[in-house]
Tab-separated table of C-alpha atoms and ligand atoms in Angstrom:
chain	number	residue	atom	x	y	z
A	204	UNK	CA	-8.794	148.679	285.088
A	205	UNK	CA	-6.897	147.721	281.892
A	206	UNK	CA	-8.611	145.474	279.326
A	207	UNK	CA	-6.978	143.941	276.254
A	208	UNK	CA	-9.215	143.683	273.182
A	209	UNK	CA	-7.864	141.549	270.345
A	210	UNK	CA	-9.363	142.218	266.908
A	211	UNK	CA	-10.502	145.512	268.418
A	212	UNK	CA	-10.728	147.337	265.076
A	213	UNK	CA	-13.270	144.839	263.777
A	214	UNK	CA	-17.025	145.270	263.780
A	215	UNK	CA	-17.860	143.906	267.248
A	216	UNK	CA	-14.509	144.785	268.822
A	217	UNK	CA	-14.764	148.473	267.934
A	218	UNK	CA	-18.248	148.797	269.472
A	219	UNK	CA	-17.087	147.042	272.656
A	220	UNK	CA	-14.053	149.355	272.886
A	221	UNK	CA	-16.368	152.396	272.700
A	222	UNK	CA	-18.354	151.172	275.704
A	223	UNK	CA	-15.163	150.358	277.652
A	224	UNK	CA	-13.615	153.777	276.956
A	225	UNK	CA	-16.877	155.490	277.924
A	226	UNK	CA	-16.562	153.717	281.279
A	227	UNK	CA	-13.006	155.077	281.719
A	228	UNK	CA	-11.472	151.676	281.260
A	229	UNK	CA	-7.885	151.738	279.940
A	230	UNK	CA	-8.086	149.792	276.658
A	231	UNK	CA	-5.254	148.027	274.816
A	232	UNK	CA	-6.154	147.054	271.251
A	233	UNK	CA	-4.355	144.456	269.141
A	234	UNK	CA	-5.295	144.038	265.484
A	235	UNK	CA	-3.355	142.759	262.463
A	236	UNK	CA	-5.535	144.784	260.051
A	237	UNK	CA	-6.254	141.622	258.043
A	238	UNK	CA	-9.954	142.404	257.950
A	239	UNK	CA	-10.197	145.877	259.508
A	240	UNK	CA	-9.147	149.487	258.981
A	241	UNK	CA	-6.975	151.829	261.030
A	242	UNK	CA	-9.505	154.653	260.455
A	243	UNK	CA	-11.847	152.903	262.888
A	244	UNK	CA	-9.667	154.484	265.624
A	245	UNK	CA	-10.736	157.932	264.368
A	246	UNK	CA	-14.400	156.947	264.658
A	247	UNK	CA	-13.835	155.723	268.209
A	248	UNK	CA	-12.064	158.995	269.108
A	249	UNK	CA	-14.970	161.028	267.653
A	250	UNK	CA	-17.408	159.145	269.884
A	251	UNK	CA	-15.428	158.906	273.119
A	252	UNK	CA	-12.774	161.647	272.749
A	253	UNK	CA	-10.356	158.894	273.737
A	254	UNK	CA	-8.290	156.321	271.836
A	255	UNK	CA	-7.157	152.849	272.941
A	256	UNK	CA	-3.437	152.127	272.880
A	257	UNK	CA	-3.195	150.340	269.516
A	258	UNK	CA	-0.635	147.752	268.397
A	259	UNK	CA	-0.592	146.270	264.887
A	260	UNK	CA	0.176	142.710	265.934
A	261	UNK	CA	-0.580	139.292	264.469
A	262	UNK	CA	-1.275	136.843	267.301
A	263	UNK	CA	-0.008	134.001	265.099
A	264	UNK	CA	3.494	135.513	265.581
A	265	UNK	CA	4.383	134.019	268.978
A	266	UNK	CA	7.668	135.896	269.477
A	267	UNK	CA	6.113	139.302	268.693
A	268	UNK	CA	3.140	138.420	270.894
A	269	UNK	CA	5.469	137.515	273.776
A	270	UNK	CA	7.364	140.798	273.370
A	271	UNK	CA	4.068	142.716	273.497
A	272	UNK	CA	3.012	140.971	276.714
A	273	UNK	CA	6.375	141.629	278.333
A	274	UNK	CA	5.651	145.351	277.794
A	275	UNK	CA	2.009	145.099	278.906
A	276	UNK	CA	1.708	142.609	281.714
A	277	UNK	CA	-0.674	144.497	284.023
A	278	UNK	CA	-3.976	143.514	282.317
A	279	UNK	CA	-7.189	142.697	284.231
A	280	UNK	CA	-9.195	141.138	281.415
A	281	UNK	CA	-8.905	139.911	277.808
A	282	UNK	CA	-11.707	139.997	275.228
A	283	UNK	CA	-10.617	137.877	272.277
A	284	UNK	CA	-12.270	138.758	268.957
A	285	UNK	CA	-9.321	138.327	266.567
A	286	UNK	CA	-10.362	135.636	264.056
A	287	UNK	CA	-11.448	135.166	260.488
A	288	UNK	CA	-15.251	134.812	260.386
A	289	UNK	CA	-16.615	134.311	256.850
A	290	UNK	CA	-18.448	131.017	256.775
A	291	UNK	CA	-18.294	130.344	253.050
A	292	UNK	CA	-14.700	131.601	252.691
A	293	UNK	CA	-13.698	129.132	255.421
A	294	UNK	CA	-15.011	126.230	253.295
A	295	UNK	CA	-12.701	127.318	250.463
A	296	UNK	CA	-9.653	128.084	252.716
A	297	UNK	CA	-9.882	125.758	255.728
A	298	UNK	CA	-6.149	125.859	256.603
A	299	UNK	CA	-6.172	129.684	256.626
A	300	UNK	CA	-9.000	129.486	259.197
A	301	UNK	CA	-7.472	126.758	261.381
A	302	UNK	CA	-4.076	128.444	261.397
A	303	UNK	CA	-5.410	131.944	262.084
A	304	UNK	CA	-8.200	131.174	264.511
A	305	UNK	CA	-6.587	128.383	266.517
A	306	UNK	CA	-2.921	129.505	266.558
A	307	UNK	CA	-3.981	133.007	267.552
A	308	UNK	CA	-6.122	131.627	270.352
A	309	UNK	CA	-3.328	129.381	271.670
A	310	UNK	CA	-0.831	132.266	271.787
A	311	UNK	CA	-3.118	134.643	273.620
A	312	UNK	CA	-4.273	131.882	275.968
A	313	UNK	CA	-0.657	131.116	276.870
A	314	UNK	CA	-0.383	134.651	278.275
A	315	UNK	CA	-3.821	134.662	279.879
A	316	UNK	CA	-3.083	131.463	281.789
A	317	UNK	CA	0.448	132.525	282.869
A	318	UNK	CA	-1.001	135.720	284.370
A	319	UNK	CA	-4.413	134.346	285.498
A	320	UNK	CA	-6.251	136.911	283.371
A	321	UNK	CA	-10.045	136.460	282.966
A	322	UNK	CA	-10.818	135.635	279.352
A	323	UNK	CA	-13.869	136.340	277.206
A	324	UNK	CA	-14.078	134.249	274.023
A	325	UNK	CA	-15.995	135.329	270.956
A	326	UNK	CA	-17.909	132.285	269.758
A	327	UNK	CA	-20.886	131.929	267.493
A	328	UNK	CA	-24.301	130.327	267.075
A	329	UNK	CA	-22.767	128.579	264.130
A	330	UNK	CA	-21.477	125.931	266.547
A	331	UNK	CA	-25.058	124.641	266.827
A	332	UNK	CA	-25.129	123.711	263.133
A	333	UNK	CA	-28.564	122.518	262.066
A	334	UNK	CA	-30.420	122.786	265.390
A	335	UNK	CA	-33.610	120.792	265.767
A	336	UNK	CA	-35.448	122.654	268.554
A	337	UNK	CA	-36.036	126.362	269.077
A	338	UNK	CA	-35.216	128.684	270.674
A	339	UNK	CA	-31.732	127.133	270.843
A	340	UNK	CA	-30.322	126.896	274.356
A	341	UNK	CA	-26.715	126.502	275.465
A	342	UNK	CA	-27.160	122.771	276.122
A	343	UNK	CA	-28.137	122.089	272.521
A	344	UNK	CA	-25.986	119.664	270.544
A	345	UNK	CA	-22.899	121.200	268.927
A	346	UNK	CA	-21.981	118.141	266.885
A	347	UNK	CA	-21.862	119.611	263.391
A	348	UNK	CA	-21.029	123.318	262.874
A	349	UNK	CA	-21.159	122.781	259.087
A	350	UNK	CA	-18.102	124.906	258.193
A	351	UNK	CA	-14.384	125.138	259.055
A	352	UNK	CA	-15.158	128.536	260.585
A	353	UNK	CA	-17.732	126.938	262.865
A	354	UNK	CA	-15.292	124.120	263.641
A	355	UNK	CA	-12.626	126.610	264.737
A	356	UNK	CA	-15.149	128.278	267.072
A	357	UNK	CA	-16.177	124.954	268.561
A	358	UNK	CA	-12.536	123.793	268.903
A	359	UNK	CA	-11.808	127.058	270.689
A	360	UNK	CA	-14.551	126.292	273.210
A	361	UNK	CA	-13.089	122.817	273.752
A	362	UNK	CA	-9.557	124.214	274.233
A	363	UNK	CA	-10.962	126.585	276.879
A	364	UNK	CA	-12.744	123.698	278.616
A	365	UNK	CA	-9.467	121.757	278.819
A	366	UNK	CA	-7.735	124.848	280.235
A	367	UNK	CA	-10.530	125.182	282.811
A	368	UNK	CA	-10.001	121.560	283.844
A	369	UNK	CA	-6.216	121.903	284.015
A	370	UNK	CA	-5.526	125.286	285.558
A	371	UNK	CA	-6.845	126.039	289.032
A	372	UNK	CA	-7.618	129.737	288.582
A	373	UNK	CA	-8.763	129.713	284.976
A	374	UNK	CA	-11.818	131.884	284.326
A	375	UNK	CA	-13.567	132.220	280.990
A	376	UNK	CA	-16.893	133.238	279.533
A	377	UNK	CA	-17.842	132.028	276.079
A	378	UNK	CA	-20.322	134.241	274.211
A	379	UNK	CA	-22.172	132.573	271.325
A	380	UNK	CA	-23.284	135.472	269.125
A	381	UNK	CA	-26.275	135.159	266.880
A	382	UNK	CA	-26.421	137.642	263.993
A	383	UNK	CA	-24.923	141.070	264.849
A	384	UNK	CA	-26.409	143.952	262.827
A	385	UNK	CA	-26.473	147.736	262.799
A	386	UNK	CA	-24.045	150.393	263.910
A	387	UNK	CA	-23.280	152.887	266.682
A	388	UNK	CA	-26.019	155.574	266.720
A	389	UNK	CA	-23.421	158.316	266.061
A	390	UNK	CA	-22.700	156.931	262.582
A	391	UNK	CA	-18.959	157.052	263.335
A	392	UNK	CA	-18.374	153.295	263.417
A	393	UNK	CA	-20.189	150.275	262.023
A	394	UNK	CA	-19.748	147.115	259.978
A	395	UNK	CA	-17.050	148.004	257.447
A	396	UNK	CA	-16.597	144.928	255.196
A	397	UNK	CA	-13.452	144.850	253.030
A	398	UNK	CA	-14.632	143.719	249.579
A	399	UNK	CA	-18.101	142.327	248.823
A	400	UNK	CA	-19.906	141.465	252.077
A	401	UNK	CA	-21.174	137.919	252.573
A	402	UNK	CA	-23.563	138.856	255.382
A	403	UNK	CA	-27.155	139.864	254.636
A	404	UNK	CA	-27.417	143.325	256.152
A	405	UNK	CA	-24.324	145.008	254.672
A	406	UNK	CA	-25.134	143.487	251.267
A	407	UNK	CA	-28.722	144.733	251.584
A	408	UNK	CA	-27.742	148.299	252.495
A	409	UNK	CA	-25.095	148.370	249.756
A	410	UNK	CA	-27.776	147.242	247.273
A	411	UNK	CA	-30.140	150.009	248.358
A	412	UNK	CA	-27.397	152.646	248.146
A	413	UNK	CA	-26.723	151.452	244.588
A	414	UNK	CA	-23.583	149.296	244.799
A	415	UNK	CA	-25.401	146.145	243.597
A	416	UNK	CA	-28.367	145.783	241.191
A	417	UNK	CA	-30.332	143.532	243.553
A	418	UNK	CA	-30.111	141.414	246.690
A	419	UNK	CA	-30.021	137.669	246.110
A	420	UNK	CA	-32.274	135.785	248.541
A	421	UNK	CA	-30.646	132.402	249.072
A	422	UNK	CA	-33.457	129.866	249.075
A	423	UNK	CA	-37.236	130.290	249.225
A	424	UNK	CA	-38.531	126.839	250.072
A	425	UNK	CA	-37.082	126.178	253.488
A	426	UNK	CA	-39.488	124.836	256.097
A	427	UNK	CA	-40.170	128.251	257.529
A	428	UNK	CA	-43.260	130.468	257.485
A	429	UNK	CA	-42.333	132.215	254.220
A	430	UNK	CA	-39.741	129.745	252.916
A	431	UNK	CA	-36.724	131.978	253.643
A	432	UNK	CA	-34.151	131.390	256.398
A	433	UNK	CA	-34.782	132.613	259.925
A	434	UNK	CA	-32.092	134.247	262.069
A	435	UNK	CA	-31.792	136.157	265.352
A	436	UNK	CA	-30.607	139.634	264.411
A	437	UNK	CA	-29.144	141.426	267.427
A	438	UNK	CA	-28.233	145.114	267.499
A	439	UNK	CA	-24.467	145.573	267.765
A	440	UNK	CA	-24.931	147.927	270.732
A	441	UNK	CA	-26.806	145.232	272.640
A	442	UNK	CA	-24.111	142.744	271.783
A	443	UNK	CA	-21.388	145.160	272.929
A	444	UNK	CA	-23.215	145.705	276.238
A	445	UNK	CA	-23.222	141.937	276.827
A	446	UNK	CA	-19.387	142.097	276.874
A	447	UNK	CA	-19.380	144.802	279.550
A	448	UNK	CA	-21.711	142.686	281.657
A	449	UNK	CA	-19.458	139.661	281.066
A	450	UNK	CA	-16.263	141.415	282.102
A	451	UNK	CA	-17.926	142.559	285.328
A	452	UNK	CA	-19.368	139.063	285.887
A	453	UNK	CA	-15.926	137.484	285.409
A	454	UNK	CA	-14.028	139.928	287.585
A	455	UNK	CA	-16.651	139.723	290.379
A	456	UNK	CA	-16.019	135.942	290.436
A	457	UNK	CA	-12.667	136.820	292.077
A	458	UNK	CA	-10.588	133.632	292.538
A	459	UNK	CA	-13.305	131.158	291.606
A	460	UNK	CA	-12.691	129.011	288.541
A	461	UNK	CA	-15.228	129.625	285.781
A	462	UNK	CA	-16.197	128.175	282.435
A	463	UNK	CA	-19.604	129.470	281.320
A	464	UNK	CA	-21.288	129.609	277.927
A	465	UNK	CA	-23.955	132.203	277.068
A	466	UNK	CA	-26.063	132.771	273.971
A	467	UNK	CA	-26.290	136.438	272.966
A	468	UNK	CA	-29.324	137.237	270.820
A	469	UNK	CA	-32.739	138.849	271.002
A	470	UNK	CA	-34.558	135.517	271.431
A	471	UNK	CA	-36.669	136.338	268.338
A	472	UNK	CA	-36.345	134.872	264.838
A	473	UNK	CA	-36.801	136.927	261.659
A	474	UNK	CA	-36.830	135.610	258.083
A	475	UNK	CA	-34.985	137.224	255.196
A	476	UNK	CA	-38.320	138.546	253.911
A	477	UNK	CA	-39.131	139.905	257.395
A	478	UNK	CA	-35.823	141.804	257.226
A	479	UNK	CA	-36.580	143.230	253.795
A	480	UNK	CA	-40.112	144.289	254.817
A	481	UNK	CA	-38.870	145.841	258.078
A	482	UNK	CA	-36.084	147.691	256.251
A	483	UNK	CA	-38.510	149.113	253.669
A	484	UNK	CA	-40.880	150.124	256.461
A	485	UNK	CA	-38.296	152.021	258.580
A	486	UNK	CA	-36.412	153.661	255.708
A	487	UNK	CA	-39.055	154.151	253.026
A	488	UNK	CA	-36.515	152.664	250.594
A	489	UNK	CA	-37.165	149.795	248.175
A	490	UNK	CA	-34.952	146.666	248.358
A	491	UNK	CA	-34.625	145.186	244.837
A	492	UNK	CA	-34.261	141.429	245.302
A	493	UNK	CA	-34.409	138.095	243.489
A	494	UNK	CA	-34.846	134.546	244.765
A	495	UNK	CA	-31.942	132.235	243.915
A	496	UNK	CA	-30.960	128.745	245.088
A	497	UNK	CA	-29.993	127.999	248.692
A	498	UNK	CA	-26.442	128.858	249.876
A	499	UNK	CA	-24.110	126.030	250.842
A	500	UNK	CA	-23.800	125.742	254.637
A	501	UNK	CA	-26.940	127.723	255.517
A	502	UNK	CA	-29.206	126.304	258.209
A	503	UNK	CA	-32.970	126.989	257.907
A	504	UNK	CA	-33.540	128.394	261.389
A	505	UNK	CA	-31.369	129.782	264.214
A	506	UNK	CA	-32.572	131.959	267.058
A	507	UNK	CA	-31.495	132.103	270.695
A	508	UNK	CA	-32.818	131.115	274.055
A	509	UNK	CA	-31.436	133.999	276.137
A	510	UNK	CA	-32.825	133.060	279.540
A	511	UNK	CA	-29.375	132.159	280.929
A	512	UNK	CA	-27.597	135.469	280.227
A	513	UNK	CA	-30.684	137.318	281.395
A	514	UNK	CA	-30.927	135.522	284.725
A	515	UNK	CA	-27.170	135.323	285.460
A	516	UNK	CA	-26.016	138.718	284.210
A	517	UNK	CA	-29.231	140.723	283.999
A	518	UNK	CA	-28.567	141.374	280.311
A	519	UNK	CA	-31.414	141.649	277.803
A	520	UNK	CA	-31.539	143.101	274.281
A	521	UNK	CA	-32.981	146.626	274.358
A	522	UNK	CA	-33.180	147.174	270.579
A	523	UNK	CA	-35.341	145.406	267.993
A	524	UNK	CA	-34.834	144.463	264.336
A	525	UNK	CA	-36.078	147.827	263.069
A	526	UNK	CA	-33.629	149.722	265.329
A	527	UNK	CA	-30.783	147.624	263.947
A	528	UNK	CA	-31.826	148.131	260.329
A	529	UNK	CA	-32.308	151.883	260.833
A	530	UNK	CA	-28.783	152.236	262.247
A	531	UNK	CA	-27.347	150.015	259.475
A	532	UNK	CA	-28.893	152.253	256.828
A	533	UNK	CA	-27.656	155.421	258.617
A	534	UNK	CA	-24.144	153.929	258.654
A	535	UNK	CA	-24.290	153.003	254.938
A	536	UNK	CA	-25.168	156.602	254.140
A	537	UNK	CA	-22.241	157.792	256.303
A	538	UNK	CA	-19.887	155.503	254.338
A	539	UNK	CA	-21.242	156.979	251.106
A	540	UNK	CA	-20.479	160.497	252.367
A	541	UNK	CA	-16.858	159.502	253.026
A	542	UNK	CA	-16.294	157.981	249.555
B	168	WQD	C1	-28.234	135.490	257.109
B	168	WQD	C2	-29.347	134.976	256.212
B	168	WQD	C3	-28.598	133.785	254.256
B	168	WQD	C4	-26.721	137.165	252.294
B	168	WQD	C5	-23.073	134.178	259.796
B	168	WQD	C6	-22.193	133.271	260.613
B	168	WQD	C7	-22.402	133.509	262.063
B	168	WQD	C8	-22.287	134.976	262.353
B	168	WQD	C9	-23.268	135.760	261.525
B	168	WQD	C10	-19.990	135.380	263.000
B	168	WQD	C11	-29.058	133.573	255.680
B	168	WQD	C12	-29.347	135.059	253.882
B	168	WQD	C13	-27.384	136.367	253.205
B	168	WQD	C14	-27.338	137.462	251.025
B	168	WQD	C15	-29.241	136.153	251.685
B	168	WQD	N1	-20.979	135.425	262.098
B	168	WQD	N2	-28.606	135.867	252.897
B	168	WQD	N3	-28.577	136.927	250.779
B	168	WQD	O1	-24.824	132.943	257.644
B	168	WQD	O2	-26.683	133.434	259.346
B	168	WQD	O3	-24.363	133.780	259.982
B	168	WQD	O4	-22.928	135.512	260.145
B	168	WQD	O5	-20.055	135.091	264.141
B	168	WQD	O6	-21.403	132.796	262.735
B	168	WQD	O7	-22.521	131.945	260.342
B	168	WQD	O8	-25.377	135.329	258.344
B	168	WQD	O9	-25.909	137.402	257.151
B	168	WQD	O10	-24.589	135.596	255.927
B	168	WQD	O11	-27.015	135.260	256.395
B	168	WQD	O12	-30.349	135.681	251.423
B	168	WQD	O13	-26.794	138.194	250.139
B	168	WQD	O14	-29.461	135.810	255.064
B	168	WQD	O15	-28.989	132.727	253.387
B	168	WQD	O16	-30.292	132.852	255.642
B	168	WQD	P1	-25.370	133.761	258.750
B	168	WQD	P2	-25.663	135.948	256.898
């Protein structure tokens, strides 16, 4: 079986490629290195003793994309990660996000539809915006994603729905990720932010290793148990496994049409203070932190109802918050050894 992974050198893509290679799948990887590093391939080789076929390609470049697909037409599945994903950056650079995330999707979809290739789309819990009931299930309103990034994810889902309605053999699974954290247990790959990370966990581990004087906690009087925001932090290895289940689910659907949306999370919410306390407990390290004002675009609470993916694909998170934090800290120490 040959699977194309776009954005495969990114955080989630690289962990999914490891699982695919370990299952002797032939993997093609496209990445434009906008927000990733070529050295990730070395980490993947260390883990699997194999490398995907890699092509430095920007999916926004239609002619180059078409040339690539002329050379690689025999593909049995596409997992599409390639996109910009920083929520607050998207509010400052909306056109960059619409152009990159939507144009790239349209160009890869053009190929997927021409060749009837099953398609997995990387979406996000951010499409739910400010949800009102919890845990959030897939039928919840998606009326206001609260950022251009979230809008591009929701638009992508709508584009796929229209393709499902129009093309008789179109098959897609949409995975709405909650908050991916942690790293591969080997310490060879992990979240490798270019520049200062926006996300909580990499900023926290960088603070503890000494790159920042303290962690800013955005907001302390939300309507949550301790006043800080609640999220569903899912171990990257669990998230990667959900993609393997999804590929198998799609391919086993044979010639049936398919358009299905699944949340991917642990089903459990943890506040920012819960994260800090859990991190200090599992590592014995202190997390210097200060409370500051709320961050634009943040929602108070977001955690997943995961009954659907569990019942339809038999997938369930195996790791908990502490496992994710332990692996994130291990990875941060590995990065420090390299620098
Ligand atoms: C988590 C919590 C912050 C940094 C985003 C995307 C989502 C997905 C995951 C792509 C929030 C708080 C953070 C810091 C803090 N990405 N925080 N200090 O915003 O929930 O979700 O990343 O798919 O689509 O929206 O993740 O890690 O930025 O924030 O207090 O230095 O930590 O306020 O409550 P977020 P995050």
